[in-house]
Amino acid sequence: MLGVSPARNQEVLEKFVADYSERGYQFAFGLCRNAEDAKELVQEAFCRVFRKWNQYDSSQPLEAWFISILRNVYMDSVKRYERRCVLSLDATLDEDGGSLSDCLADANEEEVLDRISRQRMAVEVQKALRGLKVEYKAILTLYDVEGLTYERIAQVLQCPLGTVRSRISRARSALKEAVLRMGKEVNGYGM
């Protein structure tokens, strides 16, 4: 498969997309936390892969190359757009699929405040996550969201196992600091 450019062989193209679509989507979603944006990131990453297929070093894992391109696509998108976080009355609050407006209609004041507090916390964590370095976001996504082992992450990112461990530790510390900092900045909302 590797010797043939996907642009020249429909079968190779279809196999590559089938093999990497879901993993790419999960990784992209972990970075941007938006389904439509994740789909667009993956689509752009596939386009770059097909344009740069002749630059692929077949001695390296194909998945690592694809994830690296996808991460770069995400970094480019972050540079182009500023994301805003909005507390929406129609946003889903929990696993039950209830929105804030449903919650307001069906719950007592304490339950409403608890749900709003949880949603605000989730919003703050997402803001903090978006503010992290891309390398930290990527490593947290691979480990905490996708559930990859340290060994698999080392293979995907093409770095030593010790580097994976230290990046995860530093990423978690940076996320915690960012959330705590945001908690102090949000009026009436602390951790």
XYZ file of N, CA and C in Angstrom:
573
model
N 0.817 -1.197 0.000
C 0.000 0.000 0.000
C 0.859 1.260 0.000
N 1.982 1.240 0.712
C 2.756 2.458 0.901
C 3.444 2.956 -0.354
N 3.774 2.050 -1.274
C 4.488 2.474 -2.459
C 3.617 3.203 -3.461
N 2.308 3.120 -3.328
C 1.397 3.701 -4.300
C 0.741 4.940 -3.703
N 0.784 6.032 -4.429
C 0.138 7.253 -3.958
C -1.370 7.074 -3.963
N -2.052 7.472 -2.884
C -3.504 7.350 -2.855
C -4.162 8.159 -3.962
N -3.526 9.244 -4.381
C -4.099 10.068 -5.433
C -4.171 9.309 -6.753
N -3.345 8.278 -6.914
C -3.303 7.522 -8.166
C -4.044 6.202 -8.092
N -4.485 5.828 -6.935
C -5.116 4.517 -6.790
C -6.324 4.641 -5.867
N -7.507 4.528 -6.445
C -8.750 4.689 -5.692
C -8.842 3.692 -4.544
N -8.388 2.476 -4.756
C -8.461 1.447 -3.717
C -7.575 1.808 -2.517
N -6.375 2.296 -2.779
C -5.462 2.701 -1.713
C -6.061 3.881 -0.949
N -6.631 4.818 -1.676
C -7.271 5.978 -1.064
C -8.391 5.541 -0.125
N -9.267 4.668 -0.605
C -10.395 4.202 0.205
C -9.919 3.445 1.443
N -8.889 2.622 1.290
C -8.376 1.865 2.434
C -7.752 2.801 3.474
N -6.978 3.762 3.016
C -6.351 4.705 3.942
C -7.412 5.468 4.730
N -8.419 5.980 4.039
C -9.493 6.727 4.706
C -10.239 5.820 5.678
N -10.544 4.592 5.257
C -11.256 3.653 6.137
C -10.428 3.331 7.382
N -9.134 3.137 7.200
C -8.262 2.768 8.321
C -8.058 3.902 9.329
N -8.063 5.148 8.872
C -7.666 6.251 9.742
C -8.755 7.279 10.042
N -9.928 7.142 9.468
C -10.996 8.128 9.701
C -11.410 8.202 11.161
N -11.736 7.067 11.748
C -12.248 7.070 13.119
C -11.176 7.530 14.111
N -9.980 6.995 14.002
C -8.893 7.396 14.905
C -8.607 8.884 14.745
N -8.583 9.345 13.503
C -8.347 10.765 13.254
C -9.433 11.634 13.852
N -10.686 11.196 13.694
C -11.801 11.962 14.250
C -11.705 12.026 15.773
N -11.433 10.898 16.403
C -11.338 10.875 17.868
C -10.223 11.809 18.352
N -9.102 11.761 17.673
C -7.978 12.618 18.052
C -8.341 14.089 17.854
N -8.912 14.414 16.690
C -9.283 15.802 16.393
C -10.347 16.303 17.361
N -11.321 15.458 17.663
C -12.371 15.858 18.598
C -11.782 16.112 19.985
N -10.828 15.291 20.361
C -10.168 15.498 21.648
C -9.437 16.828 21.713
N -8.952 17.300 20.579
C -8.252 18.583 20.550
C -9.213 19.764 20.531
N -10.245 19.686 19.681
C -11.097 20.869 19.494
C -12.435 20.788 20.215
N -12.859 19.582 20.626
C -14.105 19.373 21.376
C -15.341 19.863 20.623
N -15.320 19.774 19.290
C -16.455 20.172 18.472
C -16.535 19.197 17.304
N -17.692 18.544 17.149
C -17.834 17.485 16.145
C -17.603 17.993 14.724
N -18.217 19.105 14.376
C -18.063 19.627 13.015
C -16.628 20.065 12.746
N -16.025 20.743 13.709
C -14.632 21.164 13.543
C -13.716 19.950 13.412
N -13.987 18.908 14.194
C -13.167 17.689 14.128
C -13.253 17.062 12.742
N -14.462 17.001 12.187
C -14.630 16.443 10.832
C -13.851 17.258 9.810
N -13.926 18.576 9.931
C -13.191 19.441 9.005
C -11.682 19.262 9.147
N -11.210 19.134 10.379
C -9.778 18.926 10.606
C -9.304 17.627 9.963
N -10.083 16.562 10.139
C -9.710 15.264 9.565
C -9.712 15.345 8.042
N -10.734 15.993 7.488
C -10.802 16.123 6.034
C -9.584 16.879 5.497
N -9.230 17.972 6.153
C -8.055 18.735 5.732
C -6.776 17.914 5.903
N -6.694 17.131 6.980
C -5.512 16.282 7.191
C -5.390 15.248 6.074
N -6.511 14.636 5.679
C -6.466 13.679 4.569
C -5.998 14.368 3.287
N -6.476 15.569 3.036
C -6.039 16.302 1.841
C -4.529 16.533 1.869
N -4.012 16.924 3.037
C -2.561 17.142 3.145
C -1.789 15.840 2.965
N -2.309 14.759 3.528
C -1.648 13.457 3.372
C -1.541 13.114 1.894
N -2.629 13.297 1.162
C -2.623 12.919 -0.246
C -1.711 13.827 -1.062
N -1.638 15.104 -0.687
C -0.737 16.022 -1.397
C 0.727 15.721 -1.087
N 0.994 15.237 0.136
C 2.377 15.037 0.581
C 2.775 13.564 0.647
N 2.010 12.706 0.022
C 2.245 11.268 0.120
C 3.684 10.904 -0.233
N 4.242 11.569 -1.221
C 5.614 11.246 -1.641
C 6.656 11.648 -0.596
N 6.266 12.418 0.426
C 7.188 12.817 1.486
C 7.171 11.854 2.671
N 6.280 10.874 2.631
C 6.161 9.931 3.742
C 7.401 9.043 3.823
N 7.960 8.931 5.019
C 9.109 8.069 5.290
C 8.571 6.716 5.743
N 8.626 5.731 4.872
C 8.008 4.429 5.156
C 8.694 3.665 6.289
N 9.813 4.180 6.796
C 10.435 3.524 7.952
C 9.733 3.929 9.257
N 8.858 4.921 9.182
C 8.102 5.400 10.342
C 6.659 4.897 10.261
N 5.983 4.761 11.404
C 4.586 4.310 11.376
C 3.692 5.312 10.634
N 2.850 4.794 9.753
C 1.941 5.634 8.982
C 0.988 6.394 9.906
N 0.522 5.726 10.959
C -0.397 6.368 11.903
C 0.253 7.588 12.555
N 1.512 7.472 12.919
C 2.217 8.592 13.554
C 2.318 9.772 12.590
N 2.586 9.486 11.326
C 2.687 10.536 10.320
C 1.337 11.233 10.153
N 0.282 10.440 10.064
C -1.058 11.005 9.909
C -1.440 11.861 11.121
N -1.203 11.349 12.338
C -1.538 12.097 13.556
C -0.735 13.397 13.617
N 0.507 13.343 13.203
C 1.339 14.544 13.199
C 0.782 15.586 12.223
N 0.340 15.146 11.057
C -0.274 16.066 10.091
C -1.566 16.632 10.666
N -2.367 15.774 11.279
C -3.629 16.212 11.878
C -3.384 17.236 12.989
N -2.384 16.995 13.808
C -2.029 17.945 14.870
C -1.620 19.292 14.259
N -0.862 19.256 13.174
C -0.449 20.495 12.509
C -1.641 21.234 11.900
N -2.593 20.486 11.349
C -3.812 21.102 10.813
C -4.552 21.815 11.942
N -4.636 21.149 13.090
C -5.300 21.766 14.241
C -4.571 23.038 14.668
N -3.250 22.973 14.767
C -2.471 24.148 15.180
C -2.701 25.302 14.205
N -2.751 24.991 12.912
C -3.018 26.028 11.917
C -4.399 26.643 12.125
N -5.385 25.806 12.438
C -6.746 26.320 12.634
C -6.833 27.196 13.882
N -6.089 26.838 14.921
C -6.084 27.647 16.145
C -5.491 29.016 15.861
N -4.462 29.044 15.053
C -3.838 30.319 14.713
C -4.803 31.207 13.925
N -5.667 30.596 13.114
C -6.574 31.377 12.266
C -7.826 31.865 12.986
N -8.316 31.094 13.911
C -9.610 31.416 14.523
C -9.522 31.491 16.035
N -10.201 32.439 16.603
C -10.346 32.472 18.060
C -11.676 31.813 18.373
N -11.639 30.908 19.323
C -12.862 30.202 19.699
C -13.486 30.894 20.916
N -14.797 30.950 20.898
C -15.513 31.502 22.049
C -16.355 30.407 22.671
N -16.523 30.478 23.980
C -17.306 29.510 24.728
C -18.550 30.210 25.248
N -19.720 29.687 24.914
C -20.974 30.329 25.267
C -21.809 29.376 26.101
N -22.405 29.874 27.151
C -23.330 29.088 27.961
C -24.685 29.168 27.277
N -25.134 28.064 26.704
C -26.359 28.038 25.921
C -27.490 27.377 26.687
N -28.693 27.916 26.531
C -29.855 27.297 27.161
C -30.191 25.965 26.510
N -29.772 25.764 25.265
C -30.081 24.527 24.554
C -28.959 23.505 24.621
N -27.837 23.863 25.207
C -26.706 22.935 25.291
C -27.066 21.760 26.187
N -26.599 20.576 25.815
C -26.832 19.389 26.622
C -26.000 19.483 27.889
N -26.645 19.214 29.019
C -25.958 19.333 30.302
C -25.359 18.032 30.786
N -26.000 16.926 30.470
C -25.544 15.668 31.043
C -25.862 14.507 30.121
N -25.571 13.288 30.603
C -25.769 12.075 29.820
C -27.233 11.852 29.462
N -28.154 12.421 30.242
C -29.582 12.248 29.986
C -30.046 13.075 28.795
N -29.200 13.953 28.307
C -29.547 14.769 27.154
C -30.368 15.998 27.502
N -30.536 16.289 28.779
C -31.327 17.444 29.182
C -30.588 18.747 28.943
N -31.327 19.757 28.477
C -30.728 21.071 28.262
C -30.970 21.943 29.483
N -30.318 23.084 29.508
C -30.484 24.006 30.619
C -31.932 24.473 30.711
N -32.569 24.723 29.567
C -33.966 25.163 29.610
C -34.869 24.069 30.168
N -34.599 22.781 29.836
C -35.360 21.664 30.424
C -35.144 21.632 31.930
N -33.900 21.800 32.320
C -33.531 21.774 33.736
C -34.272 22.860 34.504
N -34.333 24.049 33.932
C -35.010 25.155 34.602
C -36.492 24.871 34.787
N -37.087 24.187 33.826
C -38.519 23.905 33.888
C -38.846 22.799 34.880
N -37.959 21.814 35.024
C -38.279 20.599 35.775
C -37.645 20.480 37.156
N -36.784 21.380 37.553
C -36.009 21.150 38.774
C -36.226 22.254 39.804
N -35.836 21.921 41.036
C -35.876 22.950 42.071
C -34.624 23.823 41.943
N -34.592 24.895 42.705
C -33.512 25.875 42.580
C -32.131 25.270 42.826
N -32.015 24.406 43.828
C -30.717 23.798 44.147
C -30.213 22.933 42.991
N -31.115 22.142 42.398
C -30.723 21.303 41.259
C -30.303 22.157 40.075
N -31.030 23.231 39.827
C -30.702 24.132 38.720
C -29.311 24.718 38.922
N -29.052 25.217 40.122
C -27.743 25.812 40.400
C -26.623 24.787 40.286
N -26.882 23.556 40.721
C -25.886 22.491 40.619
C -25.573 22.185 39.156
N -26.599 22.072 38.341
C -26.375 21.778 36.915
C -25.667 22.926 36.210
N -26.067 24.131 36.514
C -25.399 25.292 35.915
C -23.936 25.315 36.340
N -23.682 25.027 37.602
C -22.315 24.996 38.113
C -21.484 23.937 37.392
N -22.074 22.746 37.185
C -21.342 21.687 36.472
C -21.066 22.085 35.034
N -22.054 22.729 34.391
C -21.833 23.143 33.010
C -20.755 24.222 32.954
N -20.799 25.163 33.873
C -19.778 26.209 33.894
C -18.398 25.610 34.134
N -18.328 24.614 35.015
C -17.053 23.941 35.275
C -16.546 23.281 33.990
N -17.441 22.588 33.288
C -17.047 21.939 32.031
C -16.573 22.977 31.020
N -17.258 24.106 30.959
C -16.874 25.186 30.054
C -15.486 25.707 30.423
N -15.238 25.902 31.706
C -13.940 26.408 32.157
C -12.818 25.413 31.870
N -13.094 24.126 32.080
C -12.083 23.105 31.780
C -11.787 23.102 30.283
N -12.838 23.209 29.448
C -12.621 23.253 28.003
C -11.808 24.483 27.603
N -12.114 25.627 28.206
C -11.329 26.837 27.924
C -9.873 26.623 28.322
N -9.673 26.047 29.494
C -8.313 25.797 29.973
C -7.595 24.831 29.041
N -8.294 23.798 28.607
C -7.707 22.815 27.699
C -7.318 23.471 26.378
N -8.182 24.335 25.858
C -7.868 25.030 24.603
C -6.656 25.930 24.757
N -6.414 26.425 25.970
C -5.284 27.309 26.198
C -3.951 26.598 26.371
N -3.988 25.274 26.493
C -2.743 24.518 26.662
C -1.959 24.463 25.360
N -0.668 24.203 25.490
C 0.160 23.954 24.310
C -0.434 22.769 23.557
N -0.308 22.782 22.259
C -0.858 21.703 21.440
C -0.255 20.360 21.837
N 1.027 20.333 22.177
C 1.655 19.058 22.562
C 1.000 18.497 23.824
N 0.587 19.372 24.744
C -0.091 18.912 25.958
C -1.502 18.430 25.639
N -2.204 19.199 24.815
C -3.552 18.806 24.422
C -3.534 17.458 23.719
N -2.573 17.289 22.838
C -2.471 16.046 22.073
C -2.206 14.858 22.991
N -1.292 15.012 23.920
C -0.936 13.892 24.790
C -2.090 13.550 25.727
N -2.803 14.557 26.241
C -3.966 14.290 27.097
C -5.082 13.619 26.306
N -5.248 14.021 25.065
C -6.268 13.403 24.215
C -5.935 11.940 23.964
N -4.704 11.664 23.616
C -4.314 10.280 23.341
C -4.446 9.398 24.576
N -4.056 9.915 25.733
C -4.056 9.090 26.945
C -5.418 9.069 27.644
N -5.953 10.237 27.947
C -7.170 10.304 28.758
C -8.457 10.140 27.954
N -8.466 10.561 26.701
C -9.683 10.455 25.899
C -9.701 9.153 25.104
N -8.613 8.894 24.366
C -8.578 7.693 23.536
C -8.142 6.450 24.295
N -7.540 6.623 25.458
C -7.168 5.481 26.279
C -5.960 4.696 25.789
N -5.084 5.347 25.021
C -3.886 4.654 24.549
C -2.910 4.446 25.703
N -2.132 3.396 25.605
C -1.103 3.129 26.609
C 0.085 4.064 26.369
N 0.937 4.179 27.380
C 2.153 4.974 27.222
C 2.971 4.469 26.028
N 3.075 3.157 25.918
C 3.876 2.561 24.847
C 3.317 2.926 23.475
N 1.992 2.862 23.333
C 1.362 3.165 22.045
C 1.514 4.654 21.721
N 1.388 5.497 22.727
C 1.562 6.936 22.507
C 2.991 7.224 22.058
N 3.957 6.567 22.683
C 5.360 6.748 22.289
C 5.549 6.369 20.826
N 4.888 5.308 20.418
C 4.987 4.864 19.028
C 4.317 5.870 18.089
N 3.119 6.322 18.438
C 2.376 7.258 17.593
C 3.106 8.591 17.468
N 3.620 9.095 18.586
C 4.296 10.392 18.573
C 5.785 10.291 18.246
N 6.258 9.064 18.122
C 7.663 8.815 17.794
C 8.593 9.510 18.794
N 8.362 9.207 20.062
C 9.217 9.766 21.110
C 9.429 8.703 22.186
N 10.447 8.865 23.031
C 10.721 7.877 24.078
C 9.587 7.782 25.102
N 9.495 6.622 25.728
C 8.478 6.358 26.744
C 8.566 7.358 27.894
N 9.762 7.672 28.337
C 9.941 8.644 29.416
C 9.406 10.020 29.043
N 9.546 10.386 27.781
C 9.020 11.667 27.304
C 7.503 11.679 27.390
N 6.884 10.558 27.038
C 5.423 10.447 27.129
C 4.982 10.648 28.572
N 5.632 9.947 29.484
C 5.267 10.057 30.908
C 5.419 11.493 31.422
N 6.530 12.115 31.092
C 6.754 13.474 31.598
C 5.800 14.473 30.943
N 5.485 14.284 29.658
C 4.540 15.192 29.003
C 3.145 15.069 29.603
N 2.730 13.839 29.899
C 1.413 13.649 30.517
C 1.385 14.339 31.873
N 2.424 14.164 32.645
C 2.495 14.802 33.961
C 2.477 16.326 33.839
N 3.294 16.860 32.939
C 3.337 18.314 32.758
C 2.013 18.842 32.207
N 1.397 18.085 31.307
C 0.117 18.510 30.727
C -0.972 18.559 31.788
N -1.013 17.551 32.645
C -2.019 17.542 33.718
C -1.783 18.690 34.695
N -0.532 18.954 35.014
C -0.217 20.078 35.908
C -0.617 21.408 35.274
N -0.320 21.558 33.993
C -0.670 22.798 33.291
C -2.182 22.975 33.223
N -2.913 21.891 32.986
C -4.373 21.964 32.942
C -4.929 22.348 34.309
N -4.400 21.722 35.346
C -4.860 22.032 36.709
C -4.605 23.503 37.039
N -3.403 23.990 36.727
C -3.076 25.398 36.981
C -4.007 26.327 36.224
N -4.260 26.004 34.960
C -5.125 26.854 34.137
C -6.545 26.893 34.686
N -7.059 25.747 35.101
C -8.417 25.696 35.658
C -8.474 26.474 36.968
N -7.486 26.295 37.819
C -7.455 27.031 39.085
C -7.366 28.536 38.844
N -6.548 28.928 37.889
C -6.401 30.343 37.551
C -7.729 30.904 37.037
N -8.397 30.144 36.189
C -9.684 30.591 35.651
C -10.735 30.650 36.749
N -10.692 29.695 37.661
C -11.652 29.679 38.757
C -11.555 30.923 39.609
N -10.351 31.428 39.784
C -10.151 32.648 40.569
C -10.623 33.877 39.800
N -10.564 33.795 38.467
C -10.925 34.941 37.645
C -12.430 35.052 37.426
N -13.136 33.937 37.523
C -14.574 33.952 37.279
C -15.272 34.400 38.557
N -15.971 35.476 38.479
C -16.617 36.079 39.645
C -17.612 35.112 40.287
N -17.400 34.832 41.548
C -18.317 33.963 42.278
C -18.167 32.496 41.964
N -17.126 32.127 41.296
C -16.966 30.739 40.893
C -15.554 30.292 41.203
N -15.381 29.507 42.226
C -14.054 29.034 42.592
C -14.009 27.533 42.618
N -12.814 27.002 42.774
C -12.686 25.543 42.774
C -12.369 25.087 44.164
